[in-house]
XYZ file of C-alpha atoms in Angstrom:
702
model
C 94.428 -147.544 33.557
C 96.835 -144.799 34.623
C 99.035 -147.346 36.417
C 99.113 -149.482 33.253
C 100.038 -146.444 31.168
C 102.834 -145.507 33.589
C 104.103 -149.106 33.512
C 104.133 -149.040 29.703
C 105.987 -145.721 29.744
C 108.706 -147.223 31.933
C 109.425 -150.082 29.518
C 112.277 -150.146 27.034
C 111.804 -149.017 23.461
C 111.977 -152.661 22.282
C 108.856 -153.504 24.282
C 107.122 -150.318 23.166
C 107.811 -151.022 19.489
C 106.615 -154.634 19.877
C 103.413 -153.588 21.676
C 102.846 -150.824 19.158
C 103.256 -153.245 16.221
C 100.890 -155.815 17.746
C 98.291 -153.219 18.673
C 98.422 -151.428 15.325
C 98.113 -154.722 13.455
C 95.409 -156.280 15.615
C 93.135 -153.302 16.212
C 92.443 -152.593 12.494
C 91.826 -156.286 11.819
C 89.549 -156.598 14.843
C 87.693 -153.426 13.919
C 87.239 -154.555 10.308
C 86.151 -158.041 11.421
C 83.734 -156.608 13.999
C 82.225 -154.189 11.486
C 81.865 -156.941 8.910
C 80.361 -159.350 11.474
C 77.768 -156.846 12.678
C 76.975 -155.837 9.115
C 76.428 -159.461 8.020
C 74.489 -160.201 11.191
C 72.239 -157.192 10.666
C 71.729 -158.094 7.014
C 70.932 -161.730 7.885
C 68.471 -160.613 10.554
C 66.760 -158.315 8.050
C 66.509 -161.123 5.507
C 65.072 -163.516 8.118
C 62.418 -160.968 9.056
C 61.566 -160.394 5.391
C 61.221 -164.142 4.776
C 59.055 -164.637 7.865
C 56.835 -161.710 6.893
C 56.310 -163.175 3.408
C 55.410 -166.614 4.786
C 53.013 -165.276 7.408
C 51.451 -162.797 5.012
C 50.702 -165.580 2.532
C 49.371 -167.954 5.206
C 47.264 -165.315 6.936
C 45.700 -164.312 3.607
C 44.929 -167.954 2.910
C 43.264 -168.506 6.311
C 41.419 -165.208 6.060
C 40.223 -166.193 2.566
C 38.780 -169.497 3.889
C 36.803 -167.780 6.601
C 35.729 -165.020 4.235
C 34.365 -167.669 1.902
C 32.399 -169.292 4.742
C 30.928 -165.948 5.796
C 30.067 -165.115 2.212
C 28.373 -168.508 1.728
C 26.382 -167.913 4.917
C 25.267 -164.474 3.686
C 24.210 -165.967 0.346
C 22.177 -168.647 2.152
C 20.560 -166.004 4.319
C 19.529 -164.068 1.211
C 17.977 -167.150 -0.384
C 16.093 -168.083 2.777
C 14.503 -164.646 2.801
C 12.858 -165.478 -0.533
C 12.191 -169.134 0.340
C 14.738 -170.421 -2.165
C 17.514 -171.564 0.167
C 16.633 -175.192 0.743
C 19.100 -176.580 -1.781
C 21.767 -173.932 -0.961
C 21.448 -174.880 2.679
C 22.680 -178.374 1.911
C 25.361 -177.090 -0.381
C 27.195 -175.535 2.593
C 28.357 -178.976 3.620
C 30.194 -179.310 0.357
C 32.866 -177.133 2.029
C 34.990 -179.750 3.824
C 35.767 -177.316 6.630
C 32.035 -176.971 7.590
C 30.872 -179.695 9.954
C 27.323 -178.438 10.656
C 24.902 -175.693 9.574
C 21.823 -174.517 11.529
C 18.998 -171.988 11.277
C 17.773 -170.328 14.463
C 14.628 -168.352 15.199
C 14.456 -164.862 16.604
C 15.137 -166.256 20.092
C 18.229 -168.202 19.077
C 16.638 -171.682 19.211
C 17.586 -174.150 16.452
C 14.750 -174.668 13.979
C 16.740 -176.513 11.302
C 20.046 -178.418 11.188
C 22.225 -180.054 8.589
C 25.167 -182.055 10.069
C 27.872 -184.456 8.900
C 28.097 -186.551 12.050
C 24.661 -186.304 13.786
C 20.929 -186.336 13.055
C 19.531 -183.303 11.348
C 16.683 -183.027 13.852
C 16.986 -180.068 16.188
C 16.540 -180.591 19.882
C 13.653 -179.164 21.862
C 14.431 -175.553 22.745
C 17.978 -176.217 21.660
C 20.033 -173.032 22.115
C 22.898 -172.963 19.607
C 24.471 -169.536 20.415
C 26.523 -168.619 23.415
C 25.401 -165.496 25.248
C 28.342 -163.524 23.937
C 27.674 -164.534 20.313
C 23.939 -163.833 20.610
C 24.627 -160.369 22.093
C 27.019 -159.450 19.288
C 24.620 -160.760 16.670
C 22.127 -158.045 17.563
C 24.500 -155.338 16.267
C 26.928 -157.022 13.899
C 26.455 -158.687 10.518
C 28.757 -161.606 11.320
C 30.005 -163.138 14.584
C 32.250 -165.978 15.676
C 32.747 -167.869 18.902
C 35.601 -169.389 20.834
C 37.495 -172.505 19.724
C 35.707 -175.577 21.149
C 35.978 -179.335 20.855
C 33.327 -181.605 19.307
C 32.308 -185.044 20.559
C 35.347 -186.478 18.788
C 37.790 -184.155 20.545
C 38.427 -182.139 17.423
C 38.752 -178.340 17.545
C 35.835 -176.470 16.004
C 34.531 -172.897 15.960
C 31.033 -171.477 15.434
C 30.318 -168.717 12.895
C 26.941 -167.000 12.362
C 25.278 -164.317 10.218
C 21.825 -162.711 10.797
C 18.937 -162.463 8.291
C 15.308 -161.261 8.409
C 12.273 -163.319 7.632
C 8.790 -161.815 7.993
C 10.399 -158.911 9.847
C 11.870 -161.295 12.339
C 15.627 -161.446 12.907
C 16.885 -164.977 12.559
C 20.382 -166.406 12.064
C 22.372 -168.956 10.137
C 25.196 -170.638 12.032
C 27.926 -173.007 10.923
C 30.424 -175.107 12.835
C 33.848 -174.933 11.173
C 36.236 -177.857 11.527
C 39.761 -176.530 12.411
C 41.645 -179.808 12.214
C 42.609 -179.261 8.579
C 43.822 -175.720 9.342
C 45.839 -176.916 12.331
C 47.333 -179.732 10.319
C 48.262 -177.350 7.551
C 50.089 -175.022 9.949
C 51.758 -177.938 11.746
C 53.024 -179.379 8.502
C 54.309 -176.033 7.206
C 58.070 -176.015 8.017
C 60.541 -173.692 6.384
C 63.710 -175.171 7.956
C 64.765 -177.190 10.956
C 64.921 -174.266 13.355
C 61.957 -171.987 12.543
C 58.370 -172.740 13.592
C 54.852 -171.271 13.120
C 51.945 -171.250 15.548
C 48.444 -169.765 15.645
C 46.911 -167.825 18.533
C 43.218 -167.334 19.078
C 41.838 -164.077 20.373
C 42.469 -165.168 23.980
C 46.131 -165.825 23.319
C 45.889 -169.636 23.355
C 47.976 -171.647 20.941
C 45.532 -173.471 18.714
C 48.034 -174.629 16.101
C 51.742 -175.387 16.576
C 54.370 -177.599 15.017
C 55.187 -178.793 18.544
C 51.950 -180.558 19.668
C 53.011 -180.362 23.334
C 52.402 -176.613 23.271
C 48.821 -176.752 21.897
C 46.160 -174.964 23.902
C 48.745 -173.322 26.148
C 48.608 -169.645 26.946
C 51.387 -167.661 25.273
C 53.505 -165.615 27.756
C 52.970 -161.856 27.664
C 56.730 -161.138 27.634
C 58.296 -161.837 24.243
C 61.293 -164.145 24.219
C 64.425 -162.081 23.518
C 66.365 -165.096 22.260
C 64.277 -165.576 19.128
C 63.640 -163.674 15.928
C 59.910 -163.528 15.252
C 57.155 -161.702 13.399
C 53.349 -161.623 13.788
C 50.454 -161.313 11.365
C 46.803 -160.517 12.322
C 43.822 -162.383 10.829
C 41.298 -159.601 11.083
C 38.187 -161.670 10.195
C 38.368 -163.740 13.364
C 40.893 -161.740 15.463
C 43.508 -164.484 15.382
C 47.253 -163.984 15.166
C 49.891 -165.968 13.302
C 53.411 -166.064 14.801
C 56.609 -167.288 13.163
C 59.812 -167.562 15.259
C 63.370 -168.794 14.912
C 65.964 -169.062 17.751
C 68.801 -166.569 17.361
C 71.360 -169.262 18.137
C 70.393 -171.247 15.049
C 69.654 -168.158 12.932
C 73.138 -166.700 13.493
C 74.992 -170.002 13.558
C 76.550 -169.490 10.068
C 78.009 -166.096 10.850
C 79.130 -167.225 14.324
C 81.023 -170.020 12.667
C 82.431 -167.496 10.200
C 83.463 -165.276 13.152
C 85.365 -168.127 14.788
C 87.216 -168.817 11.569
C 87.888 -165.092 11.159
C 89.300 -164.799 14.694
C 91.611 -167.707 13.990
C 92.772 -165.938 10.828
C 93.230 -162.656 12.740
C 95.265 -164.440 15.408
C 97.472 -165.926 12.697
C 97.917 -162.494 11.101
C 98.703 -160.890 14.482
C 101.286 -163.574 15.206
C 102.897 -162.996 11.824
C 102.873 -159.224 12.248
C 104.280 -159.584 15.774
C 107.228 -161.572 14.491
C 107.784 -158.978 11.773
C 107.444 -156.187 14.388
C 110.036 -157.822 16.630
C 112.491 -158.078 13.773
C 111.784 -154.568 12.553
C 111.854 -153.222 16.114
C 115.258 -154.728 16.783
C 116.500 -153.346 13.495
C 115.169 -149.827 14.003
C 115.708 -149.486 17.756
C 119.244 -150.888 17.999
C 120.824 -147.494 17.175
C 118.534 -145.766 19.686
C 119.450 -148.290 22.407
C 123.125 -147.773 21.706
C 122.670 -143.991 21.769
C 120.832 -144.299 25.106
C 123.652 -146.384 26.565
C 126.247 -143.865 25.467
C 124.099 -140.995 26.758
C 124.103 -142.596 30.210
C 127.884 -142.823 30.051
C 127.983 -139.173 29.011
C 125.780 -138.131 31.937
C 128.089 -139.971 34.313
C 131.019 -137.980 32.945
C 132.674 -141.028 31.397
C 134.193 -141.094 27.927
C 131.764 -142.283 25.268
C 132.565 -144.824 22.599
C 131.910 -144.208 18.940
C 128.765 -145.991 17.717
C 129.637 -147.929 14.575
C 126.494 -148.434 12.451
C 126.624 -148.389 8.662
C 123.205 -147.081 7.683
C 122.152 -144.386 5.242
C 118.707 -143.619 6.665
C 117.685 -141.040 9.296
C 118.837 -143.278 12.166
C 122.239 -143.565 10.538
C 122.381 -139.771 10.311
C 121.266 -139.577 13.947
C 124.134 -141.855 14.994
C 126.624 -139.725 13.059
C 125.193 -136.599 14.666
C 125.359 -138.185 18.133
C 128.982 -139.233 17.654
C 129.826 -135.671 16.654
C 127.704 -134.166 19.422
C 129.154 -136.376 22.183
C 132.663 -135.461 21.127
C 131.749 -131.782 21.075
C 129.980 -132.060 24.443
C 133.051 -133.569 26.064
C 135.172 -130.742 24.704
C 132.653 -128.128 25.832
C 132.378 -129.751 29.251
C 136.085 -129.220 29.703
C 135.700 -125.633 28.518
C 132.797 -125.131 30.916
C 134.911 -126.393 33.801
C 137.586 -123.894 32.823
C 135.004 -121.108 32.491
C 133.518 -122.057 35.846
C 136.934 -121.828 37.431
C 137.527 -118.435 35.809
C 134.087 -117.230 36.873
C 134.741 -118.260 40.472
C 138.015 -116.343 40.381
C 136.248 -113.285 38.934
C 133.272 -113.462 41.321
C 135.479 -113.895 44.361
C 138.164 -111.458 43.246
C 136.149 -108.722 41.552
C 136.069 -106.622 44.675
C 132.281 -106.196 44.487
C 129.552 -107.884 46.493
C 127.135 -110.043 44.445
C 123.829 -111.586 45.486
C 120.915 -113.369 43.806
C 117.511 -112.192 45.057
C 114.052 -113.656 44.384
C 110.802 -111.787 43.800
C 109.947 -112.080 47.502
C 113.267 -110.385 48.449
C 114.945 -113.592 49.679
C 118.704 -113.929 49.105
C 119.489 -117.326 47.585
C 123.246 -116.808 47.060
C 125.971 -114.272 47.782
C 129.688 -114.254 47.085
C 132.267 -114.321 49.899
C 133.045 -110.591 49.530
C 129.451 -109.603 50.299
C 129.374 -112.030 53.228
C 132.475 -110.363 54.640
C 130.749 -106.951 54.496
C 127.585 -108.090 56.279
C 127.151 -109.186 59.864
C 126.523 -112.888 60.414
C 123.041 -112.424 61.892
C 121.867 -110.477 58.796
C 122.766 -113.059 56.142
C 119.367 -114.842 56.275
C 117.251 -111.674 56.282
C 115.485 -110.248 53.197
C 117.688 -108.160 50.944
C 116.237 -104.820 52.072
C 117.015 -105.724 55.697
C 120.377 -107.465 55.299
C 121.853 -105.024 52.752
C 119.886 -101.813 53.129
C 119.069 -102.078 56.823
C 115.425 -101.167 56.076
C 112.241 -102.545 57.628
C 110.363 -102.640 54.300
C 111.263 -102.972 50.592
C 112.887 -99.955 48.926
C 110.444 -97.759 47.019
C 112.640 -97.487 43.924
C 113.622 -101.162 43.772
C 112.871 -102.980 40.457
C 111.264 -105.749 42.500
C 108.849 -103.238 44.045
C 108.370 -101.078 40.936
C 107.837 -103.339 37.934
C 107.773 -100.354 35.545
C 111.441 -99.562 36.178
C 113.713 -100.772 33.374
C 117.409 -101.595 33.281
C 119.360 -101.414 36.521
C 118.540 -99.043 39.337
C 121.562 -97.436 40.925
C 121.693 -95.682 44.257
C 124.208 -94.964 46.981
C 123.941 -96.329 50.495
C 125.992 -96.210 53.637
C 126.780 -99.302 55.674
C 128.774 -99.533 58.891
C 131.482 -102.201 58.965
C 132.605 -104.259 61.980
C 134.634 -101.316 63.282
C 131.547 -99.042 63.108
C 133.208 -97.066 60.324
C 130.797 -95.784 57.718
C 131.435 -97.014 54.203
C 129.770 -95.807 50.978
C 128.458 -98.400 48.515
C 127.039 -98.143 45.032
C 123.972 -100.398 44.896
C 122.709 -101.665 41.532
C 119.994 -104.188 40.678
C 119.837 -106.110 37.386
C 116.814 -108.158 36.304
C 117.788 -111.586 34.932
C 115.775 -112.538 31.849
C 116.660 -116.249 31.906
C 116.658 -116.926 35.637
C 115.318 -120.112 37.219
C 112.182 -119.357 39.208
C 112.735 -119.108 42.986
C 116.497 -119.396 42.426
C 116.988 -115.660 42.044
C 115.408 -113.421 39.408
C 117.552 -110.352 40.236
C 121.301 -109.770 40.588
C 122.350 -107.240 43.234
C 125.794 -105.668 42.798
C 127.431 -103.708 45.649
C 130.635 -101.724 45.071
C 132.621 -100.102 47.862
C 133.209 -96.584 46.505
C 134.246 -94.950 49.758
C 137.733 -94.068 48.491
C 136.284 -93.024 45.114
C 133.816 -90.681 46.779
C 136.535 -89.240 48.973
C 138.644 -88.628 45.883
C 135.704 -87.000 44.096
C 135.137 -84.728 47.072
C 138.797 -83.717 46.985
C 138.524 -82.972 43.265
C 135.364 -80.920 43.840
C 137.045 -79.057 46.666
C 140.121 -78.472 44.506
C 137.876 -77.063 41.798
C 136.244 -74.812 44.400
C 139.622 -73.550 45.568
C 140.582 -72.891 41.947
C 137.386 -70.903 41.460
C 138.034 -69.069 44.729
C 141.467 -68.098 43.452
C 139.873 -66.622 40.354
C 137.278 -64.802 42.452
C 139.775 -63.555 45.064
C 140.378 -60.194 43.373
C 136.656 -59.851 42.704
C 135.941 -60.469 46.375
C 138.462 -57.809 47.435
C 136.926 -55.202 45.146
C 133.361 -56.185 46.079
C 134.108 -55.848 49.816
C 136.376 -52.789 49.488
C 133.624 -50.511 48.092
C 131.109 -50.966 50.954
C 133.961 -50.823 53.523
C 135.107 -47.502 52.062
C 131.566 -46.158 52.312
C 131.314 -47.356 55.930
C 134.660 -45.746 56.776
C 133.675 -42.368 55.202
C 130.349 -42.165 57.032
C 131.882 -43.321 60.309
C 134.774 -40.768 60.204
C 132.452 -37.903 59.214
C 130.055 -38.711 62.039
C 132.931 -39.004 64.582
C 134.452 -35.642 63.498
C 131.102 -33.851 63.805
C 130.533 -35.386 67.235
C 134.025 -34.321 68.438
C 133.554 -30.703 67.318
C 130.123 -30.775 68.855
C 128.432 -29.839 65.611
C 125.044 -28.484 66.535
C 123.605 -29.268 63.067
C 124.028 -33.022 63.720
C 120.602 -33.986 64.882
C 119.031 -37.401 65.546
C 117.546 -37.686 62.072
C 120.890 -37.137 60.324
C 122.635 -39.498 62.728
C 120.006 -42.190 61.929
C 120.734 -41.640 58.222
C 124.497 -42.128 58.787
C 123.912 -45.315 60.795
C 121.496 -46.658 58.155
C 124.147 -46.266 55.448
C 126.720 -48.004 57.649
C 124.247 -50.881 58.335
C 123.308 -51.187 54.673
C 126.911 -51.550 53.516
C 127.675 -53.893 56.417
C 124.816 -56.193 55.290
C 126.217 -56.068 51.755
C 129.633 -57.192 52.984
C 127.999 -59.915 55.060
C 126.056 -61.233 52.059
C 129.166 -61.313 49.848
C 131.209 -62.988 52.587
C 128.420 -65.495 53.348
C 128.048 -66.522 49.704
C 131.780 -66.934 49.389
C 131.996 -68.988 52.608
C 129.090 -71.205 51.562
C 130.680 -71.728 48.180
C 134.057 -72.616 49.652
C 133.026 -74.854 52.511
C 133.480 -78.604 52.188
C 130.309 -80.618 52.847
C 128.742 -84.001 52.049
C 125.965 -84.257 49.524
C 122.649 -83.224 51.042
C 119.243 -83.404 49.401
C 117.190 -80.255 49.771
C 114.560 -78.291 47.907
C 116.450 -75.909 45.613
C 114.964 -72.621 44.398
C 116.380 -72.303 40.890
C 115.969 -68.536 40.627
C 117.700 -67.840 43.971
C 120.541 -70.249 43.168
C 121.187 -68.534 39.830
C 121.134 -65.081 41.489
C 123.528 -66.207 44.267
C 125.877 -67.701 41.683
C 125.879 -64.475 39.641
C 126.616 -62.425 42.764
C 129.899 -64.325 43.232
C 131.153 -63.383 39.736
C 129.423 -60.031 39.410
C 132.713 -58.106 39.657
C 134.295 -60.240 36.916
C 131.361 -59.434 34.632
C 131.630 -55.704 35.273
C 135.407 -55.758 34.970
C 135.239 -57.434 31.519
C 132.313 -55.232 30.486
C 130.135 -58.274 29.805
C 126.429 -57.659 29.397
C 124.445 -60.166 31.512
C 120.854 -61.114 30.632
C 118.866 -63.185 33.133
C 115.692 -64.859 31.798
C 114.199 -67.055 34.545
C 110.647 -68.254 33.977
C 108.202 -67.327 36.719
C 106.761 -70.052 38.937
C 109.519 -72.576 38.218
C 109.184 -75.705 40.348
C 112.154 -76.581 42.562
C 114.593 -79.451 42.097
C 115.865 -81.870 44.703
C 119.607 -82.008 45.374
C 122.563 -80.133 46.842
C 122.156 -76.386 46.241
C 125.845 -75.572 46.862
C 126.890 -78.170 44.301
C 124.522 -76.649 41.732
C 125.938 -73.192 42.551
C 129.434 -74.544 41.970
C 128.363 -75.796 38.511
C 126.876 -72.432 37.562
C 129.939 -70.495 38.817
C 132.243 -72.775 36.791
C 130.147 -72.333 33.644
C 129.981 -68.525 34.071
C 133.762 -68.346 34.652
C 134.339 -70.445 31.530
C 132.053 -68.124 29.557
C 133.870 -65.023 30.873
C 137.210 -66.567 29.908
C 135.896 -67.349 26.412
C 134.540 -63.819 25.803
C 137.431 -61.833 27.386
C 136.085 -58.239 26.892
C 132.711 -56.770 25.969
C 130.732 -59.948 25.448
C 127.105 -60.961 25.947
C 126.119 -63.645 28.460
C 122.577 -65.057 28.665
C 121.447 -67.245 31.557
C 117.898 -68.644 31.263
C 115.766 -71.239 33.061
C 112.526 -72.734 31.689
C 110.222 -75.685 32.390
C 109.820 -78.134 29.484
C 107.440 -80.989 30.283
C 108.919 -82.307 33.585
C 112.446 -80.987 33.095
C 114.007 -77.659 34.040
C 116.397 -76.429 31.331
C 119.144 -74.060 32.507
C 121.018 -72.508 29.580
C 124.319 -70.588 29.713
C 124.934 -68.915 26.333
C 127.973 -66.795 25.416
C 129.225 -65.233 22.202
C 132.895 -66.041 22.852
C 135.452 -67.647 20.594
C 133.742 -71.080 20.767
C 135.231 -74.582 20.868
C 136.740 -76.475 17.948
C 134.950 -79.650 16.901
C 138.007 -81.917 17.345
C 138.044 -81.422 21.146
C 134.298 -81.588 21.798
C 134.432 -85.229 22.872
C 137.197 -84.483 25.438
C 135.535 -81.579 27.262
C 134.370 -83.685 30.242
C 137.669 -85.562 30.649
C 139.434 -84.778 33.955
C 142.447 -82.395 33.665
C 141.648 -81.602 30.031
C 141.634 -77.848 29.291
C 141.875 -75.595 26.273
C 143.328 -72.764 28.378
C 147.051 -71.934 28.438
C 149.288 -73.506 31.098
C 148.628 -71.919 34.471
C 145.221 -70.553 33.440
C 143.105 -73.591 34.323
C 143.098 -76.942 36.172
C 141.031 -78.935 33.689
C 138.644 -80.008 36.462
C 135.765 -77.555 35.920
C 133.648 -79.327 33.304
C 134.557 -82.764 34.657
C 133.313 -81.775 38.110
C 130.207 -80.171 36.599
C 129.400 -83.364 34.716
C 129.790 -85.476 37.876
C 127.566 -83.157 39.942
C 124.794 -83.059 37.308
C 124.936 -86.865 37.105
C 124.375 -86.987 40.862
C 121.288 -84.833 40.327
C 120.048 -87.478 37.865
C 120.230 -84.917 35.075
C 122.289 -84.302 31.991
C 124.570 -81.589 30.607
C 124.930 -80.835 26.901
C 127.376 -78.545 25.062
C 127.010 -77.171 21.543
C 129.533 -74.728 20.118
C 130.495 -73.053 16.864
C 134.074 -71.883 16.529
C 134.199 -68.071 16.454
C 130.477 -67.665 17.281
C 129.980 -68.875 20.837
C 128.935 -71.749 23.060
C 125.617 -72.948 24.490
C 125.529 -75.169 27.577
C 122.210 -76.793 28.567
C 121.630 -78.380 31.979
C 118.600 -80.718 32.224
C 117.267 -81.352 35.745
C 114.157 -83.274 36.780
C 111.612 -80.900 38.321
C 110.305 -81.785 41.796
C 106.684 -81.203 40.872
C 104.398 -81.626 43.876
C 106.844 -80.404 46.556
C 106.099 -77.545 48.914
C 105.765 -74.300 47.020
C 104.760 -75.981 43.787
C 101.797 -78.280 43.144
C 100.521 -79.686 39.852
C 98.187 -82.697 40.131
C 98.406 -83.439 36.408
C 102.178 -83.917 36.656
C 102.465 -85.958 39.829
C 105.260 -88.527 39.859
C 104.800 -91.884 41.589
C 106.355 -95.335 41.546
C 104.557 -98.188 39.915
């Protein structure tokens, strides 16, 4: 069946329309004809059964009435004999043409009196009239009958008997009933040429039949399935009437009607088929032409305009196809141009591109990426060929399905000359990708020169800040050095004059002061050296409070010099952040210097740090002259500054913005002209690292 269906599916639309028309015209007709045939057949069968039941019911009542009359006559005779008045009634039994003989038996069943049509009325000596079975039943029943027998003339007869009492002795009256008339009546009763009636005795023998060859045969126990028949019981004598009719003759009229109907259906199907062919050719011709032109279009050949003048839906379809094919050809040319442009962009963009599947396999990469990777790594999974890892990256969108957008990170790859290059790695999920062809786009950008330039800018900003802090550093170091010098000279003079009051305790005091101021100089110098040194980005656990205090120590002299009141408000138990501590110190120093420059003399500076949800908020608030609204959107532009020429480089806020971005945080500035400025730094807290643990705020991938 499936093979036939597939074969039909492969045929042209002409064949399909033809088959559809034939099937849709023939199936309803066949279904209607079949339903009508079975309905008529069922109705005819019901009518035949009703007719047979009526005939048998009438005949069985008639036969039963005859035997009832004989039994009743016998009972009447028995009643008369009991009162010695039955002599004349005894002879009257023979007036019934069906009775051949009547007898009276004594209590032992011997015939004591006989009246017969064909023999002498004298009973034989010790003549026993009853069979054993009849005599046994007579002892308990008020009427009995025997089997069908044959008389001396070969005619079928049957004995019937009823008991009666005379002088308290049980005697009986028996009659022999002639069945020839009954058999002849049944044999002559014919309803039509095909139906027949027969009579069965209680042993199942046929005692009357319209076909004489079947008389006295035993009826089979299994009913013939090829005939329609009914049965009727004759309860008086336990006989059964059967009427049958062969199904072939019973259903011959409707079978003939079915043949004529099939011929009519075939004629209708042929007519409908011819109409279907014509209609199919008419309706499918535009579709065939469209299919032909579609094949030409798929082969890249120019299509021809389909010229069909029709106003129906197929005509509109042809018009639409003509317009669509023309538009497709034009768009195909545009697509070729776009493809060429895309190839130029992909190969000349300067970035490495790769398509990666969900199982980390690389299905395609552009020539630039191939040139960056070694030949033996091109067939490896993306995390091995690009990242050089043994397992998938933990923050990859393929690994962590809850990550949204693109995930950007920096990585270092060695080129063929073993030189280390820095790449920006980004992953984009493709929403309309073909499965197993690459669901993610990996973009690699060589930012080595950019990073080197950023480092130079950061270092330049540091040097600028160092220039500002140079005088502060001199004053900060000069005070402890002066103290050291005073204590050292005083102790040397007292030693030279051999001052007896200089004991060990006082000398220890002098040396302690010298050591204390030396440590102060060392701390100032160390902070300044750390701040000024050039270093690559390193991730470490940063103590926010210590970083703020170290940053303030570098500009402490500037604050005192400008008489600026500093207020530190650092929340206790702050979790650390992950990143470069020196870079964060550089940001804070820049922001404090900007605040000092904005306040000039006698201002108020507030530096606070708090934990809000999973973010640490560092605020630098001053009450300086503020920033005008028209330059707010330019504050983070490189080399933009609101300071006079020679007072600033314009790199401070730009560098701060870049560093905070590297932290994965954000920096916000709000200002009111003449009232002051508030700068907020948002950094992600490293909750769960050493020194801080909060199970309710643990961060994990996936």
